[in-house]
Tab-separated table of C-alpha atoms in Angstrom:
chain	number	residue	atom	x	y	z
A	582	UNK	CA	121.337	78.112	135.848
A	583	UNK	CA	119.464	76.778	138.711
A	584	UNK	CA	118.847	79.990	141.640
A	585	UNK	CA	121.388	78.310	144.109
A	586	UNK	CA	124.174	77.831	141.212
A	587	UNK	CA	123.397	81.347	140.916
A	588	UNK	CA	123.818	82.215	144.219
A	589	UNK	CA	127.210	80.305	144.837
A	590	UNK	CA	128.654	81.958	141.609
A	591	UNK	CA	128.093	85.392	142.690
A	592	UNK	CA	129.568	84.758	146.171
A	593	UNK	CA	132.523	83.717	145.091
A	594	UNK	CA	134.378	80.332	143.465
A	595	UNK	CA	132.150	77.850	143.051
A	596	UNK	CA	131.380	75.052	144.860
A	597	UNK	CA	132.203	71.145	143.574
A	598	UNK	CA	128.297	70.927	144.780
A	599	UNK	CA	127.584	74.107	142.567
A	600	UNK	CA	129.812	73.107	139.764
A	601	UNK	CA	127.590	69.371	139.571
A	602	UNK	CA	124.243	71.343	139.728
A	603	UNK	CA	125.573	73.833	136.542
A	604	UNK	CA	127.308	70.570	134.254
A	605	UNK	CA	124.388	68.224	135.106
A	606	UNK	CA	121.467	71.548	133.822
A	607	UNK	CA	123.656	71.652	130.471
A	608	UNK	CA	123.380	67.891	130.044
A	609	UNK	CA	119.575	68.008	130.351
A	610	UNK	CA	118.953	70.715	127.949
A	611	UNK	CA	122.111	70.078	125.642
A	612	UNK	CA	120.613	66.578	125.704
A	613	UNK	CA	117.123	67.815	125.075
A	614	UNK	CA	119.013	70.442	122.200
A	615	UNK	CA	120.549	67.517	120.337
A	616	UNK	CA	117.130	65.496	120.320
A	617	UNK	CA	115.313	68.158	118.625
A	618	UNK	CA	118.450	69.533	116.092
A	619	UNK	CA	118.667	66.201	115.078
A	620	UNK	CA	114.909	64.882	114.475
A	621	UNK	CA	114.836	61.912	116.674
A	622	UNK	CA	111.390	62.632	118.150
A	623	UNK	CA	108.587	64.893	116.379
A	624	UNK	CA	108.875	68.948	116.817
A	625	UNK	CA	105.055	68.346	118.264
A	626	UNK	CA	107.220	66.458	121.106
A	627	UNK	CA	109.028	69.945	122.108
A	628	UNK	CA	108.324	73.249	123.719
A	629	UNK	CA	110.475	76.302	123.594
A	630	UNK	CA	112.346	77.724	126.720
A	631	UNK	CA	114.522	80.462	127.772
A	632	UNK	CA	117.928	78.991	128.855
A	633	UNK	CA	121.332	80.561	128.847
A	634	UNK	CA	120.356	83.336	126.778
A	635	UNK	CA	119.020	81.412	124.443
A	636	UNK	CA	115.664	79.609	122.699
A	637	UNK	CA	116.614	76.173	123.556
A	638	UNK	CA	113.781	73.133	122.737
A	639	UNK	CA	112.903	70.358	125.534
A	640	UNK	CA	110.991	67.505	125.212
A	641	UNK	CA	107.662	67.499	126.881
A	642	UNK	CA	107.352	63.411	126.465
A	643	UNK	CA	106.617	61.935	130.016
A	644	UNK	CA	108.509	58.959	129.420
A	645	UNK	CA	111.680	60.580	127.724
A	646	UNK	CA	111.437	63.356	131.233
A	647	UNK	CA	111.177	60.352	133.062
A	648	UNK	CA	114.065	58.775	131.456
A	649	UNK	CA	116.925	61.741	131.382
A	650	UNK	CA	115.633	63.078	135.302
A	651	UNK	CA	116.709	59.338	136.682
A	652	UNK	CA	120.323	59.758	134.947
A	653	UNK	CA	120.855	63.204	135.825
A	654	UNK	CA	119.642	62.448	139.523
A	655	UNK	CA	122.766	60.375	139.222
A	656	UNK	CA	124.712	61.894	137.283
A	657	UNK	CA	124.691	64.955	139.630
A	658	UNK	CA	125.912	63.074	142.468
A	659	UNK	CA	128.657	61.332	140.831
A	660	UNK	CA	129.812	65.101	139.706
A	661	UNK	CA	129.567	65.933	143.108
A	662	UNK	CA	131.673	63.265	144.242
A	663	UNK	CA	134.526	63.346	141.028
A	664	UNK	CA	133.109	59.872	139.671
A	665	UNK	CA	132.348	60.812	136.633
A	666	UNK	CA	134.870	61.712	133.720
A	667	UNK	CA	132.185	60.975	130.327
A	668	UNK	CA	128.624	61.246	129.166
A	669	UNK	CA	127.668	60.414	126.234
A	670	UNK	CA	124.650	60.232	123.956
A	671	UNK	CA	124.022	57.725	121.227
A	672	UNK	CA	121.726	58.036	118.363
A	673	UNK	CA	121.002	54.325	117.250
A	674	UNK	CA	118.987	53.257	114.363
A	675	UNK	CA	116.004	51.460	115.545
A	676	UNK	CA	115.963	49.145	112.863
A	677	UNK	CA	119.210	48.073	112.764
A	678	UNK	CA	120.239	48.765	116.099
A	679	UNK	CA	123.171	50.316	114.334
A	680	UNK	CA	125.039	53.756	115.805
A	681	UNK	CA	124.638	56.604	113.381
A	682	UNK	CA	126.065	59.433	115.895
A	683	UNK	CA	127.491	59.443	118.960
A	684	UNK	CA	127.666	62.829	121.139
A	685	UNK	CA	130.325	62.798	123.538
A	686	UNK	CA	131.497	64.984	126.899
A	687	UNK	CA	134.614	64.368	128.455
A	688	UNK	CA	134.705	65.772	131.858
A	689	UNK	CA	137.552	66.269	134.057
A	690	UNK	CA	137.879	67.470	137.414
A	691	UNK	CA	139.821	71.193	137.465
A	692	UNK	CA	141.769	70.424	140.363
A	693	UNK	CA	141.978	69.318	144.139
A	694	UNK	CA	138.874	71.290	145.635
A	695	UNK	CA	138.504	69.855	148.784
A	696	UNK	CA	142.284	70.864	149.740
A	697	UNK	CA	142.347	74.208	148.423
A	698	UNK	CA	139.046	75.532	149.778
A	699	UNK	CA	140.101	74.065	152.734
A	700	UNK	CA	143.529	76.273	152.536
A	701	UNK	CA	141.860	79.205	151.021
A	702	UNK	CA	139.387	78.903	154.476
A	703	UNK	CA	142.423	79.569	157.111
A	704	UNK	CA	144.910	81.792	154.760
A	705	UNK	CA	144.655	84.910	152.962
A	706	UNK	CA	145.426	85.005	149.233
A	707	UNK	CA	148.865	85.157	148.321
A	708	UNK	CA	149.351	88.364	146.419
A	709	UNK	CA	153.469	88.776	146.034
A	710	UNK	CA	156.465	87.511	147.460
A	711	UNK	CA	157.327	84.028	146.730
A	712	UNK	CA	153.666	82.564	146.870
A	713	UNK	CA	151.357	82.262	144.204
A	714	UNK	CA	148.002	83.811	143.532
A	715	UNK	CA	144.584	81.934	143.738
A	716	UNK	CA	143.258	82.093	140.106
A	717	UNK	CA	140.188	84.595	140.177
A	718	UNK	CA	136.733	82.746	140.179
A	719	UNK	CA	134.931	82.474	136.813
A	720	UNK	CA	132.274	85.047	136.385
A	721	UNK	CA	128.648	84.089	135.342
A	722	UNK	CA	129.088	85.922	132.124
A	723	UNK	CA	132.021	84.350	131.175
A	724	UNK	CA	130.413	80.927	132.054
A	725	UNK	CA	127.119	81.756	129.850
A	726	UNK	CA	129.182	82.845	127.137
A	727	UNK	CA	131.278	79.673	126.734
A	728	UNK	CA	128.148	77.533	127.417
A	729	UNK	CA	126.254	79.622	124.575
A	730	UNK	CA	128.919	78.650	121.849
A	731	UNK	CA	128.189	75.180	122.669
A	732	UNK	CA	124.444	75.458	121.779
A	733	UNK	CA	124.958	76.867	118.908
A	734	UNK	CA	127.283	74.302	117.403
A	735	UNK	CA	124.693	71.972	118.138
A	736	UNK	CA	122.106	74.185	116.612
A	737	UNK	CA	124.502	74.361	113.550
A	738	UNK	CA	125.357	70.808	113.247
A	739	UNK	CA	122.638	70.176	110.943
A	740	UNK	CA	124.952	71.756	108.271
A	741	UNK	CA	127.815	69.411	108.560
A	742	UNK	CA	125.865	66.065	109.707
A	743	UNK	CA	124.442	63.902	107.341
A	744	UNK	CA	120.769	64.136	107.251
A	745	UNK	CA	119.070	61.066	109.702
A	746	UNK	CA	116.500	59.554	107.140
A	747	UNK	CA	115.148	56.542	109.302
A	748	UNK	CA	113.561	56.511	112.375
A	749	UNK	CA	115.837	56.709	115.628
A	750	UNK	CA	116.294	56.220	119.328
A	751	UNK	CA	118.898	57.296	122.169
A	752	UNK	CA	120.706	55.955	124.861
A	753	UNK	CA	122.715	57.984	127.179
A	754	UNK	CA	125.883	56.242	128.535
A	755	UNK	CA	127.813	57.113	131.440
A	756	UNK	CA	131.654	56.119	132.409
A	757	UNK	CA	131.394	56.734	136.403
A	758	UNK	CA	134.676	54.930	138.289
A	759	UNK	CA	134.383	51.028	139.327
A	760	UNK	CA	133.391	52.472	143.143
A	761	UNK	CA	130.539	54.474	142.098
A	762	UNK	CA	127.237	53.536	143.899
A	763	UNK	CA	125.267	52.591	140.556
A	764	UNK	CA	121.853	52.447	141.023
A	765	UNK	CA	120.282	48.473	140.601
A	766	UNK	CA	118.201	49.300	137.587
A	767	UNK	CA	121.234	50.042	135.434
A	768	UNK	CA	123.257	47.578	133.483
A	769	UNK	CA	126.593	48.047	131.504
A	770	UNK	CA	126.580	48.869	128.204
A	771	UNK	CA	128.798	48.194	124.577
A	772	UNK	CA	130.585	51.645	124.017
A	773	UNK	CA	128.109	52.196	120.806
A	774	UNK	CA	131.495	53.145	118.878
A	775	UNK	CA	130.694	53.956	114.789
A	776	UNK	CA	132.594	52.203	112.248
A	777	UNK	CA	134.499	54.141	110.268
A	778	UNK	CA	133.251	57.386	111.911
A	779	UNK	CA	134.286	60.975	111.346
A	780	UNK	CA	134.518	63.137	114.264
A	781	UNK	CA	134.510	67.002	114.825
A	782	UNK	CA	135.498	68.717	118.120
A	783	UNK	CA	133.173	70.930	119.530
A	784	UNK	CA	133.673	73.779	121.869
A	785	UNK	CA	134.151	73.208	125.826
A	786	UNK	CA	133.388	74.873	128.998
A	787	UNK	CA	134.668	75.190	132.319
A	788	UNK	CA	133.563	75.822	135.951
A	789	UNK	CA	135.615	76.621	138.776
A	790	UNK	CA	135.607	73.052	139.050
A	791	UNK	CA	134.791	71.138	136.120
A	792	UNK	CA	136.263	71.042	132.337
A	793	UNK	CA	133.780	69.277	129.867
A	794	UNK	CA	134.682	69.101	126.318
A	795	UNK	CA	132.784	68.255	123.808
A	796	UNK	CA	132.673	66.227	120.485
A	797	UNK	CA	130.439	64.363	117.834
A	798	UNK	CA	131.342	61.372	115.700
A	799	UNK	CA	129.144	60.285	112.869
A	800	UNK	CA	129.544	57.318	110.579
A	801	UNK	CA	130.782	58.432	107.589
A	802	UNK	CA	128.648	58.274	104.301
A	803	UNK	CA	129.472	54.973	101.956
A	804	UNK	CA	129.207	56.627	98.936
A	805	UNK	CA	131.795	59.203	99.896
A	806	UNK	CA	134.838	56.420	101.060
């Protein structure tokens, strides 16, 4: 996590600000993760980092950087805002065009920040009596932990996926509401949705803010209908 998510963890419940700065970091590397798990560049195209606790690959190809920092840019900001509610990342066939997998993140918003910070900022916590108690603030542990079990579902998938055997590319899609400031130099997209797929649910995580859950769908293999 970035040094100022860091910072607004330990001080207290996070931030919508914070929370958009911690779910747009796992995109990038869980991104970067399902690139390398799943073979759609070279391992020569990777370098190993630290993240999370864990050994997590990233691309070091300029123009793949180039493409995934201009999303997140964007995506952060929509996060930031609550315009956001799905990412997702397509692995296409670049023969055929054709979807083979499709990685998706639902996100939803936890609940009404702005009023209850707002609250929380002029009463004390309601401890007894007939009020109810603020739910305590998610630790960084706790946060790690759940984001861990993600990563390593990914790093596992290669043992329930089928195996990609032609060469591949991505797209990243990204369901922000109809008054979203898009930027000019993106254009609306099919949904990429697999025929006949097979899907498996993948863990989630949560911020004080944020809920994303995750899950894969793959086309199924011919042979096995």
């Amino acid at each position: 996590m970035s040094s100022q998510a860091q910072q607004q963890l330990t001080k207290g419940r996070i931030t919508l600000r914070g929370s958009a700065q911690i779910v747009t970091e796992f995109f990038k590397y869980g991104i970067n993760s399902i690139l390398f798990q799943r073979g759609i560049y070279p391992v020569d195209d990777f370098v190993m980092t630290k993240k999370y606790g864990l050994d997590i690959w990233v691309t070091n190809d300029l123009s793949v950087e180039k493409y995934l920092k201009k999303i997140m840019e964007s995506v952060e900001e929509w996060l930031a805002v609550g315009k956001i509610n799905k990412l997702v990342l397509a692995v296409n066939s670049r023969e055929t065009r054709e979807t083979l997998e499709r990685w998706q993140f639902d996100i939803q918003i936890v609940q009404d920040r702005g009023a209850e910070d707002d609250e929380a900022a002029s009463q004390p916590k309601t401890t007894g009596g007939g009020g109810k108690a603020a739910a305590p603030a998610k630790s960084e542990k706790a946060l790690r932990m759940e984001i861990q079990a993600i990563f390593r579902q990914i790093a596992a998938s290669v043992s329930f996926l089928p195996i990609i055997e032609e060469k591949c590319t991505f797209n990243i899609l990204v369901y922000a509401d109809s008054d979203a400031e898009v930027p000019t130099t993106w254009t609306d997209s099919d949904p990429l949705h697999i025929k006949n797929a097979e899907q498996v649910r993948l863990r989630s995580f949560s911020t004080d803010a944020h809920r994303v859950e995750a899950m894969v769908a793959y086309r199924r293999d011919p042979d096995l209908c």
